Amino acid sequence: MIMALISSILKQAKSLSSSNLSTNYLQRSVYLIPRVGGYRYMSSDARKENIVIVGAGIAGLASAVSLQRFGIRSLVLEQAESLRTEGSSITLSKNGWKALDAIGVGDQLRDKFLEIQGIEFKLDDGRVLNSFGFKDEDKSQELRVVERRVLLETLASKLPPDAISFSSKLSKIEQCENASNTLLQLQDGTRLSAEVVIACDGVWSPMATWMGFRQPKYAGHIAFRGLGYFPEGQPYEPKVHYTYGRGLRAGFVPASKTKVYWFVIRNSSSPGPRITDPSILRQEAKELISDWPVADMLNLINLTADDTLTKNPLYDRWLWPLISPPPFCGKTVLLGDAWHPMTPNIGQGACCALEDSIVLTEKLVDAMKSKHISVEDAFKAYGSERWSRVFPLTVMANRVGALLQSENKLICSVRNILMSKLKPRTMTRHANYEFEQSKRDRR
């Protein structure tokens, strides 16, 4: 029943993406956002920039690097004093690596992280449900766990020293009537007049709020994550070790020769208070799985550096057609989590953000170098192509999470049967994404 429901939702989402509803959704007239503070930003002290990217996360930096490969400079605004490298790791599948290859950093990162060969599913009593190799049915698949810090630093290293402006937090945003530029004011009083704004400012994006998007919705789960460190070398084979219980799941996977990524996800009726104390996070994560036969995981949690320990409620936003605004307003456009935050249950959040950056920048460059395509038309094309991709994946990730986190005994039994029959191709098919440019090149 659960899988039938999931299938029904996804079929509806895909049919909408190929119907006139999708076109209508993306071709709604762009409305003018209510103004803030009149039009005084058009004064001569507003510094002019061609392209401003808001947010120096994965999506923002990848977009800046992607633009640079076409010889186009951008300015990246980051509200923090330095790169936000806290946190542990992200999972990148074949589609994520295609995007990294497109901007010229794939091989540099491959040298630092292990390729994951397969996965093993267990129950909380230690019984093995299933195991297989990711390449068993498709040799082209590629999966690696990449440290967030290393990914961000690698992307940033490809940009000129002055490309990222730190301590640059937005305080006001305004799109002017009868003017093509977007006006940005920073908290320090700096004023920018940008021809194009690419908003990559994360799940709680002020830019998305400014454009009329509703706030992301809490999914009912909280994730503990960390990175265990073995200075003399970690002892595990390169595969995902996954354990399921009722309302609780956990797993670990080697990231490199010395580091192992782990996670524990539990149900919670509310996000709860924000806790950052590493000792509290470490203890809470260990207590959740203390009754499971997972001595390896308990050891990993003990070996985790404080700065990689995190506890995050999981959120997403479903981009319903005819209800959600388009991802652009004038010459301002949303990208990655700012537009389509999704839960990590199928490992596609970062991959889709990287896909976004490639698709958007290629269409934007076409518009900037052509007199026949406007920037607004490029944004419409980007929104149309990406919506039909990210909406079904957001729904899938949410529903998969609901199934895996169920506390119902009957549903857990059905889940266990389904997991025991799971095939590699089913698990990896969402990674088989081709960029439109690649399709055209093949023709």
Short mmCIF file of C-alpha atoms in Angstrom, two decimals:
data_model
loop_
_atom_site.label_atom_id
_atom_site.label_comp_id
_atom_site.label_asym_id
_atom_site.label_seq_id
_atom_site.Cartn_x
_atom_site.Cartn_y
_atom_site.Cartn_z
CA MET A 1 0.00 0.00 0.00
CA ILE A 2 2.78 2.43 0.96
CA MET A 3 4.75 1.77 -2.21
CA ALA A 4 1.59 2.07 -4.31
CA LEU A 5 0.97 5.47 -2.74
CA ILE A 6 4.53 6.56 -3.45
CA SER A 7 4.26 5.37 -7.04
CA SER A 8 0.96 7.19 -7.50
CA ILE A 9 2.38 10.48 -6.19
CA LEU A 10 5.43 10.24 -8.42
CA LYS A 11 3.40 9.40 -11.52
CA GLN A 12 1.20 12.42 -10.88
CA ALA A 13 4.27 14.63 -10.40
CA LYS A 14 5.85 13.39 -13.62
CA SER A 15 2.66 13.78 -15.62
CA LEU A 16 2.33 17.34 -14.36
CA SER A 17 5.89 18.10 -15.40
CA SER A 18 5.14 17.14 -19.00
CA SER A 19 1.70 18.74 -19.19
CA ASN A 20 0.50 22.25 -19.77
CA LEU A 21 0.25 22.67 -16.01
CA SER A 22 4.02 22.77 -15.83
CA THR A 23 4.15 25.41 -18.51
CA ASN A 24 1.49 27.50 -16.83
CA TYR A 25 3.28 27.20 -13.53
CA LEU A 26 6.48 28.55 -14.99
CA GLN A 27 4.95 31.15 -17.26
CA ARG A 28 2.96 32.98 -14.65
CA SER A 29 3.56 36.70 -14.92
CA VAL A 30 6.38 37.80 -12.63
CA TYR A 31 4.93 39.97 -9.90
CA LEU A 32 6.72 42.92 -8.32
CA ILE A 33 7.73 42.18 -4.75
CA PRO A 34 6.62 44.88 -2.28
CA ARG A 35 9.28 47.55 -2.11
CA VAL A 36 11.46 48.21 0.90
CA GLY A 37 12.51 51.78 1.53
CA GLY A 38 11.49 53.31 -1.79
CA TYR A 39 13.97 53.59 -4.66
CA ARG A 40 16.80 55.43 -3.01
CA TYR A 41 19.26 52.63 -3.86
CA MET A 42 19.47 53.92 -7.42
CA SER A 43 21.77 56.64 -6.16
CA SER A 44 25.28 56.84 -7.51
CA ASP A 45 26.81 55.15 -4.44
CA ALA A 46 25.33 51.76 -5.44
CA ARG A 47 28.25 49.72 -6.78
CA LYS A 48 27.39 48.03 -10.06
CA GLU A 49 27.96 44.30 -10.49
CA ASN A 50 27.06 42.08 -13.44
CA ILE A 51 26.30 38.91 -11.46
CA VAL A 52 25.94 38.60 -7.69
CA ILE A 53 25.65 35.16 -6.10
CA VAL A 54 24.17 35.14 -2.60
CA GLY A 55 25.67 32.35 -0.49
CA ALA A 56 29.08 30.64 -0.60
CA GLY A 57 27.78 27.13 -0.06
CA ILE A 58 28.04 24.25 -2.51
CA ALA A 59 25.51 25.67 -4.98
CA GLY A 60 26.88 29.21 -4.85
CA LEU A 61 30.54 28.31 -5.29
CA ALA A 62 29.78 25.74 -8.00
CA SER A 63 27.81 28.40 -9.90
CA ALA A 64 30.69 30.88 -9.61
CA VAL A 65 33.20 28.29 -10.86
CA SER A 66 30.85 27.27 -13.67
CA LEU A 67 30.47 30.89 -14.82
CA GLN A 68 34.22 31.39 -14.65
CA ARG A 69 34.82 28.56 -17.12
CA PHE A 70 32.94 30.72 -19.66
CA GLY A 71 35.05 33.74 -18.76
CA ILE A 72 32.28 35.44 -16.75
CA ARG A 73 33.11 36.97 -13.38
CA SER A 74 30.70 36.95 -10.46
CA LEU A 75 30.74 38.28 -6.92
CA VAL A 76 29.79 35.81 -4.18
CA LEU A 77 28.31 37.27 -0.99
CA GLU A 78 28.77 35.21 2.17
CA GLN A 79 27.39 36.39 5.49
CA ALA A 80 29.87 34.34 7.55
CA GLU A 81 33.43 35.50 8.21
CA SER A 82 34.85 32.50 6.33
CA LEU A 83 33.67 29.42 4.44
CA ARG A 84 31.03 27.54 6.45
CA THR A 85 32.96 24.28 6.64
CA GLU A 86 31.35 22.96 9.81
CA GLY A 87 29.51 19.64 9.47
CA SER A 88 30.62 16.27 8.21
CA SER A 89 30.07 14.92 4.72
CA ILE A 90 27.73 14.68 1.78
CA THR A 91 26.97 11.79 -0.56
CA LEU A 92 27.61 12.36 -4.24
CA SER A 93 26.23 9.94 -6.84
CA LYS A 94 27.03 9.71 -10.55
CA ASN A 95 25.04 12.82 -11.44
CA GLY A 96 26.89 14.90 -8.84
CA TRP A 97 30.23 13.75 -10.22
CA LYS A 98 29.12 14.63 -13.75
CA ALA A 99 28.48 18.17 -12.56
CA LEU A 100 31.85 18.38 -10.79
CA ASP A 101 33.57 17.07 -13.92
CA ALA A 102 31.80 19.76 -15.96
CA ILE A 103 33.37 22.50 -13.84
CA GLY A 104 36.78 20.84 -13.72
CA VAL A 105 37.12 19.67 -10.11
CA GLY A 106 35.93 16.04 -10.30
CA ASP A 107 39.28 14.29 -10.53
CA GLN A 108 40.86 16.51 -7.90
CA LEU A 109 38.20 15.34 -5.42
CA ARG A 110 38.20 11.70 -6.55
CA ASP A 111 41.83 11.46 -5.50
CA LYS A 112 40.85 12.23 -1.89
CA PHE A 113 37.79 10.04 -1.37
CA LEU A 114 37.02 6.34 -1.71
CA GLU A 115 34.61 4.98 -4.28
CA ILE A 116 31.86 3.13 -2.43
CA GLN A 117 31.37 -0.34 -3.89
CA GLY A 118 28.06 -1.47 -2.38
CA ILE A 119 25.61 -1.51 0.49
CA GLU A 120 24.45 -3.88 3.24
CA PHE A 121 21.07 -3.57 4.97
CA LYS A 122 20.54 -4.97 8.46
CA LEU A 123 17.78 -5.02 11.05
CA ASP A 124 18.36 -3.74 14.57
CA ASP A 125 18.73 -7.35 15.79
CA GLY A 126 21.72 -7.88 13.49
CA ARG A 127 19.99 -9.90 10.74
CA VAL A 128 21.11 -9.07 7.20
CA LEU A 129 18.23 -8.08 4.91
CA ASN A 130 20.08 -7.53 1.66
CA SER A 131 23.40 -6.55 0.12
CA PHE A 132 24.63 -5.74 -3.37
CA GLY A 133 27.21 -3.81 -5.34
CA PHE A 134 26.25 -0.50 -6.90
CA LYS A 135 27.81 -1.55 -10.22
CA ASP A 136 26.17 -4.99 -10.29
CA GLU A 137 23.60 -3.87 -12.88
CA ASP A 138 25.13 -0.62 -14.15
CA LYS A 139 28.89 -0.21 -14.40
CA SER A 140 28.59 3.55 -14.85
CA GLN A 141 27.40 4.20 -11.30
CA GLU A 142 29.72 6.13 -9.00
CA LEU A 143 29.22 6.91 -5.31
CA ARG A 144 31.58 8.66 -2.90
CA VAL A 145 31.18 10.41 0.42
CA VAL A 146 32.90 13.80 0.32
CA GLU A 147 33.85 16.00 3.25
CA ARG A 148 31.91 19.23 3.07
CA ARG A 149 34.97 21.23 4.12
CA VAL A 150 37.15 19.77 1.35
CA LEU A 151 34.47 20.28 -1.30
CA LEU A 152 33.96 23.94 -0.38
CA GLU A 153 37.67 24.67 -0.16
CA THR A 154 38.30 22.99 -3.52
CA LEU A 155 35.59 25.04 -5.23
CA ALA A 156 36.75 28.27 -3.59
CA SER A 157 40.34 27.63 -4.67
CA LYS A 158 39.26 27.84 -8.32
CA LEU A 159 38.05 31.43 -7.90
CA PRO A 160 40.07 34.68 -7.82
CA PRO A 161 40.95 35.90 -4.30
CA ASP A 162 38.44 38.75 -4.46
CA ALA A 163 35.54 36.66 -5.82
CA ILE A 164 34.06 35.94 -2.37
CA SER A 165 33.03 38.79 -0.10
CA PHE A 166 32.80 37.50 3.48
CA SER A 167 30.89 39.16 6.33
CA SER A 168 28.40 40.32 3.68
CA LYS A 169 24.93 39.77 5.06
CA LEU A 170 21.94 41.09 3.14
CA SER A 171 19.66 43.50 4.95
CA LYS A 172 17.45 44.73 2.09
CA ILE A 173 16.45 43.47 -1.34
CA GLU A 174 14.57 45.44 -3.94
CA GLN A 175 13.62 45.11 -7.57
CA CYS A 176 13.05 48.52 -9.06
CA GLU A 177 10.17 49.51 -11.28
CA ASN A 178 11.21 50.42 -14.81
CA ALA A 179 14.76 49.24 -14.09
CA SER A 180 16.54 46.03 -14.98
CA ASN A 181 18.72 45.77 -11.91
CA THR A 182 18.13 44.33 -8.44
CA LEU A 183 19.28 46.49 -5.54
CA LEU A 184 20.98 44.81 -2.58
CA GLN A 185 21.96 46.47 0.67
CA LEU A 186 24.31 44.78 3.11
CA GLN A 187 24.28 45.18 6.88
CA ASP A 188 27.48 47.21 6.74
CA GLY A 189 25.73 49.75 4.49
CA THR A 190 27.28 48.63 1.21
CA ARG A 191 24.90 49.00 -1.72
CA LEU A 192 25.05 46.86 -4.85
CA SER A 193 23.19 47.21 -8.13
CA ALA A 194 23.22 43.78 -9.78
CA GLU A 195 22.16 42.94 -13.31
CA VAL A 196 21.66 39.30 -12.27
CA VAL A 197 21.23 37.82 -8.78
CA ILE A 198 21.62 34.07 -8.18
CA ALA A 199 20.26 33.18 -4.75
CA CYS A 200 21.98 30.17 -3.18
CA ASP A 201 21.30 31.16 0.42
CA GLY A 202 20.15 27.81 1.75
CA VAL A 203 17.06 26.17 3.22
CA TRP A 204 15.96 29.31 5.09
CA SER A 205 16.62 31.58 2.13
CA PRO A 206 15.58 35.22 2.70
CA MET A 207 15.58 35.56 -1.07
CA ALA A 208 12.99 32.77 -1.42
CA THR A 209 10.83 34.48 1.22
CA TRP A 210 11.21 37.77 -0.67
CA MET A 211 9.99 36.00 -3.81
CA GLY A 212 6.90 34.63 -2.10
CA PHE A 213 7.83 31.02 -1.27
CA ARG A 214 6.39 29.44 1.85
CA GLN A 215 8.75 28.28 4.58
CA PRO A 216 10.12 24.71 4.33
CA LYS A 217 8.09 22.08 6.20
CA TYR A 218 9.49 19.93 8.98
CA ALA A 219 9.55 16.26 7.90
CA GLY A 220 9.28 14.76 11.40
CA HIS A 221 12.84 13.43 11.62
CA ILE A 222 16.10 14.61 13.19
CA ALA A 223 19.53 13.58 11.90
CA PHE A 224 22.72 13.25 13.95
CA ARG A 225 25.86 13.16 11.81
CA GLY A 226 29.59 13.02 12.30
CA LEU A 227 32.94 11.97 10.91
CA GLY A 228 34.96 9.37 12.79
CA TYR A 229 38.72 9.84 12.52
CA PHE A 230 41.32 7.03 12.42
CA PRO A 231 44.80 8.61 12.20
CA GLU A 232 46.41 5.22 11.50
CA GLY A 233 43.82 4.26 8.89
CA GLN A 234 40.18 3.17 9.14
CA PRO A 235 39.46 -0.60 9.02
CA TYR A 236 36.27 -0.79 6.94
CA GLU A 237 35.67 -1.95 3.39
CA PRO A 238 34.20 0.72 1.09
CA LYS A 239 30.49 0.01 1.41
CA VAL A 240 27.46 1.51 3.14
CA HIS A 241 26.48 -0.23 6.40
CA TYR A 242 22.77 0.50 7.04
CA THR A 243 20.67 -0.61 10.05
CA TYR A 244 16.90 -0.18 10.44
CA GLY A 245 14.68 -0.19 13.52
CA ARG A 246 11.22 1.18 14.27
CA GLY A 247 11.28 4.97 14.05
CA LEU A 248 15.07 4.87 14.04
CA ARG A 249 17.83 4.09 11.56
CA ALA A 250 21.59 4.43 11.50
CA GLY A 251 24.52 3.79 9.24
CA PHE A 252 28.14 4.45 8.40
CA VAL A 253 30.29 4.53 5.28
CA PRO A 254 34.04 5.14 4.79
CA ALA A 255 34.79 8.50 3.21
CA SER A 256 38.57 8.28 2.93
CA LYS A 257 41.48 6.19 4.18
CA THR A 258 41.27 7.82 7.61
CA LYS A 259 37.67 9.04 8.00
CA VAL A 260 34.26 7.36 8.27
CA TYR A 261 30.96 9.18 7.93
CA TRP A 262 28.09 8.09 10.21
CA PHE A 263 24.48 9.10 10.82
CA VAL A 264 21.61 8.36 13.19
CA ILE A 265 18.06 9.47 12.29
CA ARG A 266 15.19 9.42 14.76
CA ASN A 267 11.57 10.48 14.74
CA SER A 268 10.51 13.57 16.65
CA SER A 269 7.16 15.36 16.77
CA SER A 270 8.93 18.73 16.74
CA PRO A 271 12.37 20.06 15.74
CA GLY A 272 13.13 20.82 19.39
CA PRO A 273 15.72 23.27 20.70
CA ARG A 274 18.95 23.91 18.83
CA ILE A 275 21.81 22.08 20.54
CA THR A 276 25.44 22.53 19.49
CA ASP A 277 27.33 21.24 22.54
CA PRO A 278 29.39 18.29 21.12
CA SER A 279 29.32 16.33 24.38
CA ILE A 280 25.51 16.46 24.49
CA LEU A 281 25.18 15.53 20.82
CA ARG A 282 27.62 12.64 21.17
CA GLN A 283 25.82 11.25 24.21
CA GLU A 284 22.37 11.58 22.66
CA ALA A 285 23.43 9.83 19.45
CA LYS A 286 25.00 6.95 21.39
CA GLU A 287 21.96 6.51 23.63
CA LEU A 288 19.67 6.14 20.61
CA ILE A 289 21.48 3.01 19.38
CA SER A 290 22.84 1.70 22.69
CA ASP A 291 20.61 -1.41 22.53
CA TRP A 292 21.60 -2.31 18.97
CA PRO A 293 24.45 -4.70 18.04
CA VAL A 294 26.42 -1.83 16.49
CA ALA A 295 29.64 -1.61 18.47
CA ASP A 296 31.39 -0.19 15.40
CA MET A 297 29.04 2.78 15.31
CA LEU A 298 29.43 3.51 19.00
CA ASN A 299 33.18 3.54 18.49
CA LEU A 300 32.82 5.85 15.47
CA ILE A 301 30.80 8.33 17.52
CA ASN A 302 33.50 8.33 20.21
CA LEU A 303 36.18 8.99 17.56
CA THR A 304 34.31 11.93 16.02
CA ALA A 305 35.86 15.41 16.07
CA ASP A 306 33.68 18.00 17.78
CA ASP A 307 33.51 20.28 14.74
CA THR A 308 31.93 17.55 12.59
CA LEU A 309 29.16 16.62 15.06
CA THR A 310 25.77 18.01 14.04
CA LYS A 311 22.11 17.59 14.89
CA ASN A 312 19.69 18.84 12.25
CA PRO A 313 15.91 18.62 11.88
CA LEU A 314 15.03 17.62 8.31
CA TYR A 315 12.94 19.95 6.14
CA ASP A 316 11.68 20.08 2.57
CA ARG A 317 9.46 22.13 0.28
CA TRP A 318 7.17 20.58 -2.33
CA LEU A 319 6.93 22.76 -5.43
CA TRP A 320 3.28 22.18 -6.28
CA PRO A 321 2.33 23.41 -9.77
CA LEU A 322 0.06 26.47 -9.92
CA ILE A 323 0.69 27.06 -6.19
CA SER A 324 4.42 27.63 -5.79
CA PRO A 325 5.90 30.75 -7.42
CA PRO A 326 8.37 30.31 -10.28
CA PRO A 327 12.04 30.21 -9.18
CA PHE A 328 12.75 33.65 -10.61
CA CYS A 329 11.56 37.22 -10.28
CA GLY A 330 12.86 39.52 -12.95
CA LYS A 331 16.60 38.85 -13.09
CA THR A 332 16.80 37.18 -9.68
CA VAL A 333 16.75 33.38 -9.58
CA LEU A 334 16.81 30.66 -6.90
CA LEU A 335 19.09 27.65 -6.94
CA GLY A 336 19.64 24.54 -4.78
CA ASP A 337 18.21 24.41 -1.25
CA ALA A 338 17.00 27.99 -1.56
CA TRP A 339 14.46 26.75 -4.12
CA HIS A 340 13.90 23.04 -3.46
CA PRO A 341 15.15 21.86 -0.05
CA MET A 342 14.75 18.08 0.17
CA THR A 343 15.34 15.45 2.81
CA PRO A 344 18.52 13.34 2.47
CA ASN A 345 16.75 9.99 2.16
CA ILE A 346 17.86 9.33 -1.42
CA GLY A 347 21.11 11.28 -1.24
CA GLN A 348 20.19 13.80 -3.94
CA GLY A 349 20.15 17.21 -2.22
CA ALA A 350 23.72 18.23 -3.03
CA CYS A 351 23.65 16.42 -6.39
CA CYS A 352 20.59 18.39 -7.50
CA ALA A 353 22.16 21.66 -6.35
CA LEU A 354 25.21 20.87 -8.49
CA GLU A 355 22.94 19.99 -11.42
CA ASP A 356 21.15 23.33 -10.93
CA SER A 357 24.41 25.24 -11.11
CA ILE A 358 25.40 23.68 -14.44
CA VAL A 359 21.98 24.04 -16.08
CA LEU A 360 21.46 27.61 -14.89
CA THR A 361 24.89 28.93 -15.79
CA GLU A 362 24.83 27.39 -19.27
CA LYS A 363 21.45 28.96 -20.02
CA LEU A 364 22.51 32.28 -18.50
CA VAL A 365 25.71 32.37 -20.56
CA ASP A 366 23.68 31.68 -23.72
CA ALA A 367 21.48 34.67 -22.89
CA MET A 368 24.38 36.97 -22.08
CA LYS A 369 26.20 36.13 -25.31
CA SER A 370 23.14 36.12 -27.55
CA LYS A 371 20.83 38.92 -28.63
CA HIS A 372 18.01 36.46 -29.28
CA ILE A 373 17.49 35.14 -25.72
CA SER A 374 16.80 37.33 -22.70
CA VAL A 375 17.97 36.58 -19.18
CA GLU A 376 14.32 36.19 -18.18
CA ASP A 377 13.82 33.61 -20.96
CA ALA A 378 16.92 31.77 -19.75
CA PHE A 379 15.49 31.65 -16.23
CA LYS A 380 12.16 30.35 -17.53
CA ALA A 381 13.94 27.58 -19.44
CA TYR A 382 16.00 26.74 -16.34
CA GLY A 383 12.88 26.60 -14.17
CA SER A 384 11.01 24.39 -16.63
CA GLU A 385 13.86 21.92 -17.04
CA ARG A 386 14.74 21.74 -13.35
CA TRP A 387 11.20 21.66 -11.92
CA SER A 388 10.39 18.43 -13.75
CA ARG A 389 13.52 16.96 -12.17
CA VAL A 390 13.48 18.23 -8.58
CA PHE A 391 9.76 18.03 -7.75
CA PRO A 392 9.50 14.23 -8.17
CA LEU A 393 12.79 13.72 -6.32
CA THR A 394 11.64 15.88 -3.40
CA VAL A 395 8.42 13.87 -3.15
CA MET A 396 10.32 10.59 -3.43
CA ALA A 397 12.82 11.53 -0.73
CA ASN A 398 10.05 12.53 1.65
CA ARG A 399 7.99 9.37 1.10
CA VAL A 400 11.01 7.09 1.31
CA GLY A 401 11.88 8.72 4.63
CA ALA A 402 8.34 8.20 5.94
CA LEU A 403 8.53 4.52 5.03
CA LEU A 404 11.99 3.96 6.50
CA GLN A 405 11.14 5.84 9.71
CA SER A 406 7.78 4.19 10.35
CA GLU A 407 7.03 3.03 13.88
CA ASN A 408 4.10 0.86 12.77
CA LYS A 409 4.93 -2.83 13.14
CA LEU A 410 3.01 -3.89 10.02
CA ILE A 411 4.54 -1.16 7.86
CA CYS A 412 8.00 -2.06 9.16
CA SER A 413 7.38 -5.67 8.12
CA VAL A 414 6.40 -4.51 4.63
CA ARG A 415 9.47 -2.26 4.55
CA ASN A 416 11.72 -5.16 5.46
CA ILE A 417 10.27 -7.32 2.68
CA LEU A 418 10.75 -4.52 0.16
CA MET A 419 14.32 -3.87 1.29
CA SER A 420 15.15 -7.57 1.02
CA LYS A 421 14.08 -7.50 -2.63
CA LEU A 422 15.65 -4.15 -3.51
CA LYS A 423 17.83 -4.19 -6.64
CA PRO A 424 20.81 -1.93 -7.42
CA ARG A 425 19.15 -0.35 -10.46
CA THR A 426 16.13 0.70 -8.41
CA MET A 427 18.31 2.42 -5.85
CA THR A 428 20.58 4.22 -8.30
CA ARG A 429 18.20 5.17 -11.13
CA HIS A 430 17.73 8.74 -9.88
CA ALA A 431 21.47 9.29 -10.50
CA ASN A 432 21.03 8.67 -14.25
CA TYR A 433 20.60 12.32 -15.17
CA GLU A 434 21.89 13.84 -18.38
CA PHE A 435 22.32 17.53 -18.95
CA GLU A 436 20.45 18.90 -21.97
CA GLN A 437 23.76 20.02 -23.47
CA SER A 438 25.05 16.43 -23.32
CA LYS A 439 21.92 15.20 -25.08
CA ARG A 440 22.34 17.80 -27.83
CA ASP A 441 26.03 16.94 -28.22
CA ARG A 442 25.15 13.27 -28.73
CA ARG A 443 22.68 14.10 -31.46
#
